[in-house]
CSV table of C-alpha atoms in Angstrom, one decimal:
chain,number,residue,atom,x,y,z
A,1,UNK,CA,13.8,13.4,8.8
A,2,UNK,CA,14.9,13.1,12.5
A,3,UNK,CA,18.2,12.6,13.9
A,4,UNK,CA,17.6,8.8,14.8
A,5,UNK,CA,15.6,6.8,12.8
A,6,UNK,CA,15.0,4.2,15.1
A,7,UNK,CA,13.2,1.1,13.6
A,8,UNK,CA,9.5,-0.5,14.4
A,9,UNK,CA,7.3,-3.4,14.4
A,10,UNK,CA,4.9,-2.3,11.5
A,11,UNK,CA,2.3,-5.0,11.8
A,12,UNK,CA,-0.9,-5.4,9.0
A,13,UNK,CA,-3.3,-7.6,10.2
A,14,UNK,CA,-6.0,-8.9,8.2
A,15,UNK,CA,-7.8,-11.2,9.6
A,16,UNK,CA,-11.0,-8.6,9.8
A,17,UNK,CA,-13.2,-10.8,7.7
A,18,UNK,CA,-14.2,-14.2,8.6
A,19,UNK,CA,-13.0,-17.2,6.5
A,20,UNK,CA,-16.3,-18.1,4.7
A,21,UNK,CA,-16.4,-14.4,3.7
A,22,UNK,CA,-13.5,-14.5,2.4
A,23,UNK,CA,-14.0,-17.4,0.5
A,24,UNK,CA,-17.8,-15.8,-1.1
A,25,UNK,CA,-15.9,-13.1,-2.1
A,26,UNK,CA,-12.1,-14.2,-2.7
A,27,UNK,CA,-10.7,-11.6,-0.1
A,28,UNK,CA,-7.1,-11.0,-0.8
A,29,UNK,CA,-5.5,-11.5,3.7
A,30,UNK,CA,-1.9,-10.0,4.5
A,31,UNK,CA,0.2,-10.4,7.3
A,32,UNK,CA,3.0,-7.6,7.3
A,33,UNK,CA,6.1,-7.5,9.1
A,34,UNK,CA,8.8,-4.8,9.0
A,35,UNK,CA,10.8,-1.5,9.6
A,36,UNK,CA,9.0,1.4,10.3
A,37,UNK,CA,11.4,5.0,10.0
A,38,UNK,CA,9.1,8.0,10.8
A,39,UNK,CA,9.8,11.7,11.0
A,40,UNK,CA,7.5,14.9,11.1
A,41,UNK,CA,5.1,14.4,13.7
A,42,UNK,CA,4.8,11.0,14.0
A,43,UNK,CA,6.4,9.6,16.6
A,44,UNK,CA,9.2,6.8,16.0
A,45,UNK,CA,8.3,5.1,18.9
A,46,UNK,CA,4.7,4.4,17.3
A,47,UNK,CA,3.5,0.5,16.7
A,48,UNK,CA,1.9,0.3,13.3
A,49,UNK,CA,-0.9,-1.9,12.8
A,50,UNK,CA,-3.1,-2.0,9.4
A,51,UNK,CA,-5.2,-4.9,7.6
A,52,UNK,CA,-5.6,-5.1,4.4
A,53,UNK,CA,-8.8,-6.5,3.1
A,54,UNK,CA,-8.9,-6.5,-1.3
A,55,UNK,CA,-11.6,-8.7,-2.9
A,56,UNK,CA,-11.3,-9.3,-6.7
A,57,UNK,CA,-9.9,-6.2,-8.4
A,58,UNK,CA,-11.4,-7.3,-11.5
A,59,UNK,CA,-14.6,-9.2,-12.3
A,60,UNK,CA,-15.7,-10.4,-15.2
A,61,UNK,CA,-14.4,-9.8,-18.7
A,62,UNK,CA,-12.1,-6.7,-19.0
A,63,UNK,CA,-13.0,-6.6,-23.0
A,64,UNK,CA,-16.2,-4.6,-21.7
A,65,UNK,CA,-15.2,-2.1,-18.6
A,66,UNK,CA,-19.7,-1.6,-18.4
A,67,UNK,CA,-19.6,-5.2,-17.3
A,68,UNK,CA,-16.8,-5.2,-14.7
A,69,UNK,CA,-17.1,-4.3,-11.3
A,70,UNK,CA,-15.5,-4.3,-8.4
A,71,UNK,CA,-15.7,-4.0,-4.6
A,72,UNK,CA,-13.1,-3.8,-2.4
A,73,UNK,CA,-13.0,-3.6,1.3
A,74,UNK,CA,-10.1,-1.5,3.1
A,75,UNK,CA,-10.0,-1.1,6.6
A,76,UNK,CA,-6.6,-0.2,8.4
A,77,UNK,CA,-5.9,0.5,12.1
A,78,UNK,CA,-3.1,2.0,12.9
A,79,UNK,CA,-2.1,1.8,16.2
A,80,UNK,CA,1.0,3.7,18.4
A,81,UNK,CA,1.4,5.6,21.9
A,82,UNK,CA,-0.1,8.9,20.5
A,83,UNK,CA,-2.2,7.6,17.6
A,84,UNK,CA,-4.8,6.0,16.7
A,85,UNK,CA,-6.1,6.2,13.7
A,86,UNK,CA,-8.5,4.0,11.3
A,87,UNK,CA,-9.5,3.9,8.2
A,88,UNK,CA,-12.7,2.5,6.4
A,89,UNK,CA,-12.9,2.3,2.3
A,90,UNK,CA,-15.1,0.8,1.1
A,91,UNK,CA,-14.7,0.9,-3.3
A,92,UNK,CA,-17.6,-0.3,-6.1
A,93,UNK,CA,-17.6,0.4,-9.4
A,94,UNK,CA,-20.9,1.4,-9.5
A,95,UNK,CA,-22.2,2.5,-6.1
A,96,UNK,CA,-20.8,5.3,-4.4
A,97,UNK,CA,-18.0,4.4,-1.9
A,98,UNK,CA,-17.7,6.1,1.6
A,99,UNK,CA,-14.3,6.6,2.9
A,100,UNK,CA,-14.0,7.4,6.6
A,101,UNK,CA,-10.4,8.6,7.9
A,102,UNK,CA,-10.4,8.9,12.1
A,103,UNK,CA,-7.4,10.1,13.2
A,104,UNK,CA,-6.9,10.8,17.3
A,105,UNK,CA,-4.3,11.9,19.4
A,106,UNK,CA,-4.1,12.2,22.6
A,107,UNK,CA,-2.1,15.0,23.7
A,108,UNK,CA,-3.7,17.7,21.3
A,109,UNK,CA,-5.3,17.3,18.7
A,110,UNK,CA,-7.9,15.3,17.0
A,111,UNK,CA,-8.8,15.0,13.8
A,112,UNK,CA,-11.2,12.5,12.0
A,113,UNK,CA,-12.4,13.4,8.4
A,114,UNK,CA,-15.7,11.6,6.3
A,115,UNK,CA,-15.8,11.8,2.8
A,116,UNK,CA,-18.2,10.4,0.7
A,117,UNK,CA,-16.2,9.1,-2.8
A,118,UNK,CA,-17.2,7.8,-5.9
A,119,UNK,CA,-15.2,5.8,-8.1
A,120,UNK,CA,-15.3,6.7,-11.3
A,121,UNK,CA,-12.6,5.8,-13.6
A,122,UNK,CA,-11.0,2.2,-13.9
A,123,UNK,CA,-8.5,0.9,-16.1
A,124,UNK,CA,-7.7,-2.5,-14.7
A,125,UNK,CA,-6.4,-5.3,-17.6
A,126,UNK,CA,-7.4,-3.4,-20.6
A,127,UNK,CA,-4.7,-1.3,-20.2
A,128,UNK,CA,-2.1,-4.1,-19.7
A,129,UNK,CA,-4.0,-5.3,-23.2
A,130,UNK,CA,-3.5,-2.3,-24.7
A,131,UNK,CA,-0.4,-2.3,-24.3
A,132,UNK,CA,0.3,-5.4,-25.3
B,1,UNK,CA,-1.4,-1.6,-15.4
B,2,UNK,CA,-4.2,-0.2,-13.6
B,3,UNK,CA,-5.3,3.4,-12.9
B,4,UNK,CA,-8.6,4.7,-10.3
B,5,UNK,CA,-9.5,7.5,-9.9
B,6,UNK,CA,-11.4,8.8,-6.7
B,7,UNK,CA,-13.6,11.7,-6.1
B,8,UNK,CA,-15.4,13.2,-3.1
B,9,UNK,CA,-16.5,16.0,-0.8
B,10,UNK,CA,-16.4,15.3,2.6
B,11,UNK,CA,-15.8,17.1,6.1
B,12,UNK,CA,-12.8,17.5,7.9
B,13,UNK,CA,-13.7,17.9,12.1
B,14,UNK,CA,-10.5,18.9,13.8
B,15,UNK,CA,-10.2,19.0,18.1
B,16,UNK,CA,-7.8,21.2,19.4
B,17,UNK,CA,-7.4,22.2,23.2
B,18,UNK,CA,-10.1,25.0,22.2
B,19,UNK,CA,-10.3,25.9,19.2
B,20,UNK,CA,-12.3,23.1,17.8
B,21,UNK,CA,-13.4,23.6,14.0
B,22,UNK,CA,-15.7,21.7,11.5
B,23,UNK,CA,-14.7,22.3,7.9
B,24,UNK,CA,-15.8,21.2,4.4
B,25,UNK,CA,-12.9,19.5,1.8
B,26,UNK,CA,-12.9,17.8,-1.5
B,27,UNK,CA,-11.0,14.7,-1.4
B,28,UNK,CA,-9.1,13.8,-5.3
B,29,UNK,CA,-7.3,10.6,-5.2
B,30,UNK,CA,-6.2,8.5,-7.4
B,31,UNK,CA,-3.9,4.6,-7.3
B,32,UNK,CA,-1.5,3.6,-9.4
B,33,UNK,CA,-0.1,0.6,-10.5
B,34,UNK,CA,2.8,-1.1,-12.8
B,35,UNK,CA,3.6,-3.6,-12.5
B,36,UNK,CA,7.4,-4.5,-13.6
B,37,UNK,CA,8.0,-8.2,-13.7
B,38,UNK,CA,6.1,-10.8,-13.1
B,39,UNK,CA,7.6,-10.7,-9.8
B,40,UNK,CA,7.9,-7.3,-9.2
B,41,UNK,CA,5.1,-3.9,-8.6
B,42,UNK,CA,5.4,-0.7,-8.4
B,43,UNK,CA,2.2,1.6,-6.6
B,44,UNK,CA,2.0,5.2,-5.9
B,45,UNK,CA,-1.8,6.9,-4.9
B,46,UNK,CA,-1.5,10.5,-4.3
B,47,UNK,CA,-4.7,12.1,-2.8
B,48,UNK,CA,-5.0,15.8,-2.2
B,49,UNK,CA,-8.0,16.9,0.3
B,50,UNK,CA,-9.5,20.8,0.0
B,51,UNK,CA,-10.6,22.3,2.6
B,52,UNK,CA,-11.3,25.7,2.9
B,53,UNK,CA,-8.9,25.8,6.4
B,54,UNK,CA,-6.4,23.4,4.9
B,55,UNK,CA,-4.9,21.6,2.7
B,56,UNK,CA,-3.7,18.0,3.1
B,57,UNK,CA,-1.3,16.3,0.1
B,58,UNK,CA,-1.2,12.3,0.8
B,59,UNK,CA,1.5,11.0,-0.9
B,60,UNK,CA,2.1,6.7,-1.0
B,61,UNK,CA,5.0,5.3,-2.9
B,62,UNK,CA,6.1,1.4,-2.9
B,63,UNK,CA,7.3,-1.6,-4.5
B,64,UNK,CA,6.9,-4.9,-3.7
B,65,UNK,CA,8.6,-7.9,-5.0
B,66,UNK,CA,7.5,-11.6,-4.3
B,67,UNK,CA,10.2,-14.0,-2.6
B,68,UNK,CA,8.3,-16.5,-2.5
B,69,UNK,CA,4.7,-17.7,-3.6
B,70,UNK,CA,3.5,-16.2,-0.2
B,71,UNK,CA,6.1,-14.3,0.8
B,72,UNK,CA,7.1,-10.5,-0.5
B,73,UNK,CA,9.3,-7.9,0.2
B,74,UNK,CA,8.4,-4.4,-0.1
B,75,UNK,CA,9.3,-0.6,0.2
B,76,UNK,CA,6.7,1.9,0.8
B,77,UNK,CA,7.3,5.6,1.1
B,78,UNK,CA,4.1,7.3,2.5
B,79,UNK,CA,4.2,11.5,2.7
B,80,UNK,CA,1.3,13.6,4.4
B,81,UNK,CA,1.9,17.4,3.6
B,82,UNK,CA,-0.9,19.5,5.9
B,83,UNK,CA,-0.6,23.4,4.8
B,84,UNK,CA,-1.7,24.4,8.3
B,85,UNK,CA,-0.6,22.6,11.0
B,86,UNK,CA,-1.3,23.6,15.2
B,87,UNK,CA,2.2,25.8,16.4
B,88,UNK,CA,4.4,23.3,17.5
B,89,UNK,CA,3.5,20.7,15.0
B,90,UNK,CA,5.9,20.2,10.8
B,91,UNK,CA,4.3,20.5,8.1
B,92,UNK,CA,5.7,17.6,6.2
B,93,UNK,CA,5.2,13.6,7.9
B,94,UNK,CA,6.6,11.0,6.6
B,95,UNK,CA,6.9,7.1,7.1
B,96,UNK,CA,9.5,4.2,5.5
B,97,UNK,CA,9.4,1.2,5.7
B,98,UNK,CA,10.7,-2.0,5.0
B,99,UNK,CA,8.1,-5.1,5.3
B,100,UNK,CA,7.8,-8.6,4.6
B,101,UNK,CA,4.6,-9.1,3.1
B,102,UNK,CA,2.8,-12.7,3.9
B,103,UNK,CA,-0.5,-13.5,1.9
B,104,UNK,CA,-2.5,-16.2,3.3
């Protein structure tokens, strides 16, 4: 780690969805503020913004996982003096997910990742019930 | 307690001055969440991105404690390790955060 840990502002923005959409899909919205300590290539002067909107994690009868449907939308936006990155994830239990990671460094490199992912295993309240 | 596993294929575009390259990747990821108590939750996310030129390993560990009805305290540690990096750059990045989380 770097010799000096400089706390910077870490903010999660979750105002990406409209109130109507939030009501319909029971979206979870968060605002996060605190200190961030970095090492490596991440600039310690960076400001980080991220948003997280999550739909209901479990819908339906948890005793029958085949009937469970999950919709999750997550978007992260990270901004700093040298880096801009965004993560957009959309997951659904029975549908194909799409993951897009975009990292852009203003200085020397740009790295972006696009990945098509499929959620194939979900254990939600099932485990909790099993433990009880 | 919940465990979610993801897998997928994709492509990584890397742009560096004078040496751009693209590579296909295989991504494996897992998200584990453990409810420690009525007010505390532990979470662990691991992701591996296998590429033809480099691999990236990501880890996100966090513990969240609810202090008020819509206010929580979160401690998280995020690691990223890339096997092949441009000259002059570190292979491992870490981010340690202590934050308040407000749900609205």
